[in-house]
CSV table of C-alpha atoms in Angstrom, one decimal:
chain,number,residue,atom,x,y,z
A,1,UNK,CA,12.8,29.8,1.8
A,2,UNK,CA,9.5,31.1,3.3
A,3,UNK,CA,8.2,28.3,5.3
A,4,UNK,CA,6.3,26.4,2.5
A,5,UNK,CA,6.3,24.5,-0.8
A,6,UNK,CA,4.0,26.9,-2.6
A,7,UNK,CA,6.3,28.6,-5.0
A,8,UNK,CA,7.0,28.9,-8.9
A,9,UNK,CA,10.2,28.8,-10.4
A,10,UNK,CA,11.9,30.5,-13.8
A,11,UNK,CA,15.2,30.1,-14.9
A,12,UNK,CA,18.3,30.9,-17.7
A,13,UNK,CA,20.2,28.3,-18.9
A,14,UNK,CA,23.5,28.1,-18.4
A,15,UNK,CA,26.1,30.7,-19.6
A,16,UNK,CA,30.0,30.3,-19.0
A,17,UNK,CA,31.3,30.0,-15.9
A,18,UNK,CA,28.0,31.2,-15.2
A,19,UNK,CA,25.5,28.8,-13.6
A,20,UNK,CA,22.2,30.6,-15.1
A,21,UNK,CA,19.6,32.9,-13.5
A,22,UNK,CA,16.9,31.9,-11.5
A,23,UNK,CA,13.6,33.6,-10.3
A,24,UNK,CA,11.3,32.2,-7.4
A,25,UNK,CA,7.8,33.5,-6.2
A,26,UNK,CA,4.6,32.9,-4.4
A,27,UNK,CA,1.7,32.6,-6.8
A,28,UNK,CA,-0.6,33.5,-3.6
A,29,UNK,CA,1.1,37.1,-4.0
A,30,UNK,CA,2.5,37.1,-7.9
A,31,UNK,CA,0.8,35.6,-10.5
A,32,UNK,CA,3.1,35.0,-13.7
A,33,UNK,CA,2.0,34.9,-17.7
A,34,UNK,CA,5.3,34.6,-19.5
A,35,UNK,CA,9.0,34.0,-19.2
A,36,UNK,CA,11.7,35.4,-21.4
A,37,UNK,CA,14.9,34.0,-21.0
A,38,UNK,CA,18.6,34.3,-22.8
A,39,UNK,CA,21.9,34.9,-21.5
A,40,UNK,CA,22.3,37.5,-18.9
A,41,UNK,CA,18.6,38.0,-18.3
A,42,UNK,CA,15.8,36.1,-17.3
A,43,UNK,CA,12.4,38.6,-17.6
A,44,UNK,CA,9.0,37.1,-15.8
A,45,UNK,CA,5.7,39.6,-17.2
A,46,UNK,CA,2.8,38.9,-14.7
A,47,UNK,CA,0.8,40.6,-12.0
A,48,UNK,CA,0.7,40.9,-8.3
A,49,UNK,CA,-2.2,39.4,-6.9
A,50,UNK,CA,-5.1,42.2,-6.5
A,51,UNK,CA,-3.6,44.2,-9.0
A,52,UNK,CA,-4.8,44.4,-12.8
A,53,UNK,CA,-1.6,46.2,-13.8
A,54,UNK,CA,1.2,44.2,-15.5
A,55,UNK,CA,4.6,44.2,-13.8
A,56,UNK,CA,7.9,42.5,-15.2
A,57,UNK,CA,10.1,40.9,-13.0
A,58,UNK,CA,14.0,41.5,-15.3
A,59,UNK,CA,16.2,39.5,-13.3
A,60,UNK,CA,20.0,40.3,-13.9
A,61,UNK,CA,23.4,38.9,-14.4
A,62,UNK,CA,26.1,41.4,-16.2
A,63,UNK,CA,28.4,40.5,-18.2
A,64,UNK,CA,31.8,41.8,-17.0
A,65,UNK,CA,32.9,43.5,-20.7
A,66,UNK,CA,31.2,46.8,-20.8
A,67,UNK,CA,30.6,47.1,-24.2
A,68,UNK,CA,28.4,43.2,-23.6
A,69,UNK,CA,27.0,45.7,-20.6
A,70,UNK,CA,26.1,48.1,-22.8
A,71,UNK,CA,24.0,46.1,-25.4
A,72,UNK,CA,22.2,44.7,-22.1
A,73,UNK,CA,21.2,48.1,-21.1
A,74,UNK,CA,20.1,49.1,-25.0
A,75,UNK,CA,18.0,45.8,-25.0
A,76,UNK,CA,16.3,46.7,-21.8
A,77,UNK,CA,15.7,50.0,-22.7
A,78,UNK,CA,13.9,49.5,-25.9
A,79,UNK,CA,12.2,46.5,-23.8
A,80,UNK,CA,11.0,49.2,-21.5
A,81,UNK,CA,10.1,51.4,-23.6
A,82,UNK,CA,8.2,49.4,-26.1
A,83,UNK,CA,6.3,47.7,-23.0
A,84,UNK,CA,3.4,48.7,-21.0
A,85,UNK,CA,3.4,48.6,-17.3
A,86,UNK,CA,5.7,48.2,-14.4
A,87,UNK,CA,9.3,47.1,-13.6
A,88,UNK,CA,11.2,45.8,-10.7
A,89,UNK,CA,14.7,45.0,-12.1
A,90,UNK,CA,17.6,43.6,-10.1
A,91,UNK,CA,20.6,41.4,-10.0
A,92,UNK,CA,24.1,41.7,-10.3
A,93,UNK,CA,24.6,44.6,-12.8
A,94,UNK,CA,28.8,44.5,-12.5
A,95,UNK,CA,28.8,48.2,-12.5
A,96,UNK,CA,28.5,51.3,-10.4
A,97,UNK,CA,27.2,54.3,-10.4
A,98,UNK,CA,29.6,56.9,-8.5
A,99,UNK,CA,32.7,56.4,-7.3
A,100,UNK,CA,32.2,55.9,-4.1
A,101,UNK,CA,30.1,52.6,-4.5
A,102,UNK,CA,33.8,50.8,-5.3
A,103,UNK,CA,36.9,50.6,-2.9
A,104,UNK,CA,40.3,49.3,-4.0
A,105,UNK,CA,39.6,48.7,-7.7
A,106,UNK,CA,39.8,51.8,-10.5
A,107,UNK,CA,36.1,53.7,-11.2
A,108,UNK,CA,35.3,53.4,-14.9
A,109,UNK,CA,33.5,56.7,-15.7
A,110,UNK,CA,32.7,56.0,-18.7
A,111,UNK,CA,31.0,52.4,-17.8
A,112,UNK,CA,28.8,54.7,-15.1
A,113,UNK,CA,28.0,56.9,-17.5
A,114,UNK,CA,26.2,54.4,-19.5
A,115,UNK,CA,24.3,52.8,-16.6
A,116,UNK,CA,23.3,56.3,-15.3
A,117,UNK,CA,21.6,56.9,-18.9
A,118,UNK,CA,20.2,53.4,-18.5
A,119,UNK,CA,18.6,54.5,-15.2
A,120,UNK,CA,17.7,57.6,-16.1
A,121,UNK,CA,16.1,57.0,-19.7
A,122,UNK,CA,14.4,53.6,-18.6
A,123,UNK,CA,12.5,56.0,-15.6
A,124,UNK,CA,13.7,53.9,-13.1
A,125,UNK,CA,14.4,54.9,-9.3
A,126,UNK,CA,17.3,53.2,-7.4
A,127,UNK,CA,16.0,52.0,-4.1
A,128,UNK,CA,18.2,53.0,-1.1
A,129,UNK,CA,20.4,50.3,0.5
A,130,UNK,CA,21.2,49.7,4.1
A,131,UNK,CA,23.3,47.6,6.0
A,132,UNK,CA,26.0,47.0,4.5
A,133,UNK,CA,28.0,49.7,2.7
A,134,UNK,CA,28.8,47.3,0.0
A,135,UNK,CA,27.1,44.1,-1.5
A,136,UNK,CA,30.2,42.6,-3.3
A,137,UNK,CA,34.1,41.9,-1.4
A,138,UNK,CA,36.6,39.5,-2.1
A,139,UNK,CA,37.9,37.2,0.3
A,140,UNK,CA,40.3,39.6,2.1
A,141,UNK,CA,38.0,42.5,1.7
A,142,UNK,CA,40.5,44.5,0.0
A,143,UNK,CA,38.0,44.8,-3.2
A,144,UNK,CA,34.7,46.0,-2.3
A,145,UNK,CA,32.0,47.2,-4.5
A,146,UNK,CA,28.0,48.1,-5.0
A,147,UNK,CA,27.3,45.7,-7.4
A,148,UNK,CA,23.9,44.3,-6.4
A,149,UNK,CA,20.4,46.6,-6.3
A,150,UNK,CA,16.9,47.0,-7.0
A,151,UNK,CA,15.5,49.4,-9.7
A,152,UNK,CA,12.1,49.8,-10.3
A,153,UNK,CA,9.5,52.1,-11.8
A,154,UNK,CA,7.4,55.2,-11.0
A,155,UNK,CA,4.4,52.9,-10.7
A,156,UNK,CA,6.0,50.6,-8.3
A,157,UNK,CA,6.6,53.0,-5.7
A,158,UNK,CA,2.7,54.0,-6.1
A,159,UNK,CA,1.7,50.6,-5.5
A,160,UNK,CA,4.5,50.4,-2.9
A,161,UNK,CA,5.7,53.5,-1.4
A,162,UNK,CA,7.7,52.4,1.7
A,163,UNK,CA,10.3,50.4,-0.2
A,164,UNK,CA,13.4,49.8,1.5
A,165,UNK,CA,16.2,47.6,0.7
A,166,UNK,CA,18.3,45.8,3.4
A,167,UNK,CA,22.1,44.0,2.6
A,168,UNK,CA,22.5,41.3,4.8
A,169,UNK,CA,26.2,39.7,5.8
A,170,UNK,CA,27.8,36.8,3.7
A,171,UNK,CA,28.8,34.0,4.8
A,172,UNK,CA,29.6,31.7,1.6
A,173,UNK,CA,29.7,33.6,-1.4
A,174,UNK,CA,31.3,36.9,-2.6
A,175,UNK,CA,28.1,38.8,-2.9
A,176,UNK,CA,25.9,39.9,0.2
A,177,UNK,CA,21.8,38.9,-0.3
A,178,UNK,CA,19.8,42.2,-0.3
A,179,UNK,CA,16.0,42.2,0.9
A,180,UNK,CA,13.8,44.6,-0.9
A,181,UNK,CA,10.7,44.9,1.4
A,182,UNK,CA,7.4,47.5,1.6
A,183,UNK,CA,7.5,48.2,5.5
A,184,UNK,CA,5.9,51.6,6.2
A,185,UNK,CA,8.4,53.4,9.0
A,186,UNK,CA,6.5,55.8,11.3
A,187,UNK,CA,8.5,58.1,13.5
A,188,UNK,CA,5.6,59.5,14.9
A,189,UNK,CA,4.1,63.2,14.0
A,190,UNK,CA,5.8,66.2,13.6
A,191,UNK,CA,6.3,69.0,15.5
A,192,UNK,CA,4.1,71.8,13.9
A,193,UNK,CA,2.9,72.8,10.6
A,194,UNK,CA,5.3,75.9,9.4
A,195,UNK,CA,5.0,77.5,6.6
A,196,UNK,CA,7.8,78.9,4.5
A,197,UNK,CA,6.6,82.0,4.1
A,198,UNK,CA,6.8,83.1,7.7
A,199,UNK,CA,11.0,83.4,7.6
A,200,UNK,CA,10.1,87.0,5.4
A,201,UNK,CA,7.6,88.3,7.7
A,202,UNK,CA,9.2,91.0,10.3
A,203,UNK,CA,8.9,89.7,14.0
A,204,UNK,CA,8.5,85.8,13.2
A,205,UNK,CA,12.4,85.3,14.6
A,206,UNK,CA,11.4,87.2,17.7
A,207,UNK,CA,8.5,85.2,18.9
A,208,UNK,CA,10.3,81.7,18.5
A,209,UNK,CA,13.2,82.9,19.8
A,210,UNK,CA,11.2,84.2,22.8
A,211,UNK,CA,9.4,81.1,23.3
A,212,UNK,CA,12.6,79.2,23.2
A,213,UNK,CA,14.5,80.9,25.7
A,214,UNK,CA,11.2,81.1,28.2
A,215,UNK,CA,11.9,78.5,30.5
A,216,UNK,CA,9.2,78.8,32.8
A,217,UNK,CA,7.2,75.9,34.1
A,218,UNK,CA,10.3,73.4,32.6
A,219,UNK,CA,10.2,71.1,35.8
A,220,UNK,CA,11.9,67.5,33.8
A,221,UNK,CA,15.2,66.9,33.7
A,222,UNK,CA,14.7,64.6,30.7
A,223,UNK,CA,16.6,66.4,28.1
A,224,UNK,CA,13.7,64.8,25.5
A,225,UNK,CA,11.5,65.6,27.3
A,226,UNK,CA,12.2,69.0,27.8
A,227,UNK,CA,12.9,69.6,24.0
A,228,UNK,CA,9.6,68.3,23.4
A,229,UNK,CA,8.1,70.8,26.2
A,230,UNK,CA,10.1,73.8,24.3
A,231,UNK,CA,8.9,72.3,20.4
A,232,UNK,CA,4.7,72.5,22.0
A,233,UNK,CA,5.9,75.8,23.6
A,234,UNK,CA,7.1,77.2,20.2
A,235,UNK,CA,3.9,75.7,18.8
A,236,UNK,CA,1.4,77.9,20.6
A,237,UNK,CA,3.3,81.1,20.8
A,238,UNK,CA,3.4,80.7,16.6
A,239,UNK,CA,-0.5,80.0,16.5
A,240,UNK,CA,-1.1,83.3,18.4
A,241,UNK,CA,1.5,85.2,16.5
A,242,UNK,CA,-0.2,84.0,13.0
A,243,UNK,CA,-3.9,84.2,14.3
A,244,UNK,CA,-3.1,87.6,15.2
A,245,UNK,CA,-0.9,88.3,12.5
A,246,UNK,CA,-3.6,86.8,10.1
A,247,UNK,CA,-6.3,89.1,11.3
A,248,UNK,CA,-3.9,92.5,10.9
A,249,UNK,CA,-3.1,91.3,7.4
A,250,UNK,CA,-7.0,91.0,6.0
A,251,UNK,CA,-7.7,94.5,7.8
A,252,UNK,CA,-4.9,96.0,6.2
A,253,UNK,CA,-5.9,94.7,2.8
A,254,UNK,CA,-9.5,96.0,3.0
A,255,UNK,CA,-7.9,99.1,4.1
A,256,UNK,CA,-5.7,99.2,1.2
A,257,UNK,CA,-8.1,98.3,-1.6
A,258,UNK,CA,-10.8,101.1,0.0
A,259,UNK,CA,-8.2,103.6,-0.3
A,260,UNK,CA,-6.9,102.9,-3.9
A,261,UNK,CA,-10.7,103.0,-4.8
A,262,UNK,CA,-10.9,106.4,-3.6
A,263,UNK,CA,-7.3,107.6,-5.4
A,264,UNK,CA,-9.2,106.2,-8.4
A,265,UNK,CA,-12.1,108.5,-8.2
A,266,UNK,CA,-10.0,111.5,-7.4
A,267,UNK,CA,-7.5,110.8,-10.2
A,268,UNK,CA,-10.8,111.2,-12.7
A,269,UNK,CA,-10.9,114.8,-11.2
A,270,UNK,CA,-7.7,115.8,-11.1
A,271,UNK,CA,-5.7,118.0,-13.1
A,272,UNK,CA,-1.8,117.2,-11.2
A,273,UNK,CA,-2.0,113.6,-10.6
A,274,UNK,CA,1.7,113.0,-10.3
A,275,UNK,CA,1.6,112.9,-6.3
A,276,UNK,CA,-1.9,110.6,-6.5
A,277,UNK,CA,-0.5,108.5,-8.8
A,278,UNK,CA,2.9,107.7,-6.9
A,279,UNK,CA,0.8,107.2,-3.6
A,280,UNK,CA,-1.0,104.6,-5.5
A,281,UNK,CA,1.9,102.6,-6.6
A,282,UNK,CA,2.5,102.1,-3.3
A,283,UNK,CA,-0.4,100.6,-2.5
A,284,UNK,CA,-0.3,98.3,-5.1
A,285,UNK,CA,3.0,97.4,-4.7
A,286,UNK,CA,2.4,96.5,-0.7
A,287,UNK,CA,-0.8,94.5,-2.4
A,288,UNK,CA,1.2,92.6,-4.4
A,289,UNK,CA,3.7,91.6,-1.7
A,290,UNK,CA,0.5,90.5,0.3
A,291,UNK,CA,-0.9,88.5,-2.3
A,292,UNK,CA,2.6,86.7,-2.9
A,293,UNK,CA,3.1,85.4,0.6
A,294,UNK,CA,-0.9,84.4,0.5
A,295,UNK,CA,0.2,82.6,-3.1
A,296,UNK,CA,2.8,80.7,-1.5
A,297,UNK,CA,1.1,79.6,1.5
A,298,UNK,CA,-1.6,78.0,-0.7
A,299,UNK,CA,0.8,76.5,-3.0
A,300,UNK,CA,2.2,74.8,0.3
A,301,UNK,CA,-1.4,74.0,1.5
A,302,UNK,CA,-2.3,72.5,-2.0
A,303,UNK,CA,1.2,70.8,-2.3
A,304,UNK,CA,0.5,68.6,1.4
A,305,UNK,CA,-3.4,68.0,0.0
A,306,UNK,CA,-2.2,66.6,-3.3
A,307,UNK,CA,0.2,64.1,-1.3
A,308,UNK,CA,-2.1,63.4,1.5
A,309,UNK,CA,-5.8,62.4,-0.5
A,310,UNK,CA,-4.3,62.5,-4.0
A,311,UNK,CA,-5.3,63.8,-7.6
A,312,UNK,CA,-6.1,61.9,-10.5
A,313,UNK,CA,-4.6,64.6,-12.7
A,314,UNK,CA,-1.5,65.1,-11.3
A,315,UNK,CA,0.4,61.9,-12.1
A,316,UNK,CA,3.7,64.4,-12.6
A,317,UNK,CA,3.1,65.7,-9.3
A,318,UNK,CA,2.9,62.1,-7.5
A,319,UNK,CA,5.7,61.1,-9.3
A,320,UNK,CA,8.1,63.8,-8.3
A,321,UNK,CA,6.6,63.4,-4.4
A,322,UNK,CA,7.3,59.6,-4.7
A,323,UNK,CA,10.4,60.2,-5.6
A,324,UNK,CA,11.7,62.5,-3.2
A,325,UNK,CA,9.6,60.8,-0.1
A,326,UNK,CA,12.1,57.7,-1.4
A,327,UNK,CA,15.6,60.1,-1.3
A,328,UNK,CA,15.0,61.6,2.0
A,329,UNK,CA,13.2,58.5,4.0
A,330,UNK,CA,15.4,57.4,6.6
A,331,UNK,CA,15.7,53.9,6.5
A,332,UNK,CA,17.5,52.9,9.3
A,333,UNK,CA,21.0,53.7,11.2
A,334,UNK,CA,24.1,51.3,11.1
A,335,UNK,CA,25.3,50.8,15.6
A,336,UNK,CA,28.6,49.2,16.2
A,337,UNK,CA,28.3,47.0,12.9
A,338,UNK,CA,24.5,46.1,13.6
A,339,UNK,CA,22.1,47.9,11.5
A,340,UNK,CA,18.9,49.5,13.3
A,341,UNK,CA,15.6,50.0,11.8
A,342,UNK,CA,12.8,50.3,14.6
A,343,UNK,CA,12.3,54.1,14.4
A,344,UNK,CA,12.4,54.0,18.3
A,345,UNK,CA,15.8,52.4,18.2
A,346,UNK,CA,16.7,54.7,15.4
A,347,UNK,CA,16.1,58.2,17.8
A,348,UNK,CA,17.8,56.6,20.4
A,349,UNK,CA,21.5,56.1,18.3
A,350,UNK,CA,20.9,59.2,17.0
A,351,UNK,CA,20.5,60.9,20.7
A,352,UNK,CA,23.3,59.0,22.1
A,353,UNK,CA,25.2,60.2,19.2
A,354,UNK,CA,25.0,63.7,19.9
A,355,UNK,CA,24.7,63.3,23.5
A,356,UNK,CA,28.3,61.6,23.4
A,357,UNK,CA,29.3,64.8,21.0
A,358,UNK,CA,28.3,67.5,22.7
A,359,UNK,CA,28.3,66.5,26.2
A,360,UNK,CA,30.4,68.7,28.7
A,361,UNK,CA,34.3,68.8,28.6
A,362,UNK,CA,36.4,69.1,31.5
A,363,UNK,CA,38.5,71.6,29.6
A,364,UNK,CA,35.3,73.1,28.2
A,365,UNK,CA,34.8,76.9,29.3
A,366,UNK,CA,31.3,77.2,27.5
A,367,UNK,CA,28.4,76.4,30.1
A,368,UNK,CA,25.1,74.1,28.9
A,369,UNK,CA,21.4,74.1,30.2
């Protein structure tokens, strides 16, 4: 299946109508220590080569009755739960999870209910699928459903953050094959840093909106290429705004704090301190809206640092990154029944997209640039 003989084998015996379960891997990049087998699962415990941390390998095969489904989720759950390490489980799990992943048959809530808590108390994270909408049809397509995915643990996507899963067509059987692969998607660097803070600040909307409209020196037709000169144009007028911005801020501050020092001395001295003391709030109140936006900017520096070199304590904090990088990565784009993943390709659809929506009408009585 990958160009060579080298490969180890585990399997379930047989079950039914059910021909059994059966795991294959490279020992050059897994190396296995046990196999559990019985029924609907087949479990491999091992490690992947280079790595001292155990992983288990829970290969799946549902039974269709959900209360059969529900013991198989209570077994792996206390199987989880009662064992150290990491877990990549997949299969056929005969259920879904919203109702959307299932087309002309009825959505069991209930059934989804207990595979949700499955998910969610096991820790697992459901790997995005592309492709195809749905990895399960019957032979006239009029029954579709998501029955086939990969789950795996927090530590998985630490060892492996750029997981992505791919459903292929079928050809032969009812269910689609699914890749799960680690293949790191770079659409190149973004614009500018920006932080959050600056959409409170008084005059922020001006300059980018200045720097937008300014169309001077904008010689390319290109529309990208123009909307990249506008993007660097916006850039520099937001450094000089904040450098300058920056400097009026930290002059104001020492101004502030020199002239509640003084208010403190005179309030020692003085026998009607209502008007002092009111003039004082003030000041400590525009201190205090200061400090905040200061507070959040380094709580948006320290947020990128953590995710960039990382931090030994702040396993939480990698986790809930992970997790998000993994529900907003774009994976790839499906084109007239083809799916794209080369991020170059990927822009392209996308422009052409909204190039085709937003192009000029004959009937249209709104100009464009």
């Amino acid at each position: 299946m990958w160009g060579n003989f080298n490969f180890k084998v585990a399997s379930s015996s047989v079950s039914g109508r059910s021909g059994g379960i059966v795991t294959i891997w490279d020992p050059r990049v897994f190396s296995s220590k046990r196999v559990i087998s019985f029924g609907n699962l087949l479990i491999v415990e091992g490690a992947f080569v280079g790595s001292a941390r155990t992983t288990f390998l829970i290969n799946i095969y549902a039974p269709q009755s959900q209360v059969k489904k529900k013991r198989l989720w209570d077994y792996i759950r206390n199987f989880v739960t009662q064992n150290a390490g990491d877990f990549i489980v997949f299969g056929d799990f005969n259920a879904v999870r919203f109702p959307h992943e299932r087309y002309g048959t009825c959505f069991n809530q209930a059934e989804a209910n207990d595979f949700n808590s499955f998910i969610h108390d096991c820790g697992l994270v459901d790997i995005k699928l592309g492709g195809k909408a749905f990895s399960q049809f019957n032979k006239r397509f009029t029954h579709r459903s998501l029955l086939d995915r990969f789950l795996v643990s927090d530590g998985i996507l630490g060892t492996f953050p750029y997981l992505s899963g791919i459903i292929l067509s079928n050809l032969w059987s009812d269910h689609c094959p699914i890749i799960l692969r680690n293949e790191r998607v770079d659409y190149g660097p973004i614009p500018f840093k920006l932080f959050h803070s600056w959409f409170e600040i008084k005059g922020f909307e001006e300059v980018v909106t200045k720097a937008w409209n300014d169309n001077t020196g904008l010689t390319s037709h290109n529309p990208q290429l123009r909307f990249k000169d506008k993007l660097k144009r916006v850039k520099e007028a937001l450094k000089l705004w904040h450098n300058s911005y920056k400097s009026k801020q930290c002059l104001a501050k020492i101004n502030i704090l020199k002239e509640i020092d003084q208010m403190d001395a005179l309030l020692d001295a003085c026998s009607d301190p209502f008007q002092l003391a009111t003039n004082r709030c003030i000041h400590i109140k525009t201190l205090e809206q200061m400090e905040s936006l200061e507070a959040h900017n380094q709580a948006q520096k320290y947020k990128k640092l953590v995710h960039s070199l990382g931090d030994e304590n702040s396993s939480f904090f990698h986790t809930a990154i992970n997790r998000k990088r993994k529900k907003l990565q774009i994976e790839g784009v499906m084109s007239d029944g083809i799916w794209i993943s080369n991020p170059i390709q990927v822009k392209e659809t996308f422009l052409n997209f909204f190039v085709n929506k937003f192009k000029h009408s004959p009937n249209s009585i709104i100009g464009t640039e």
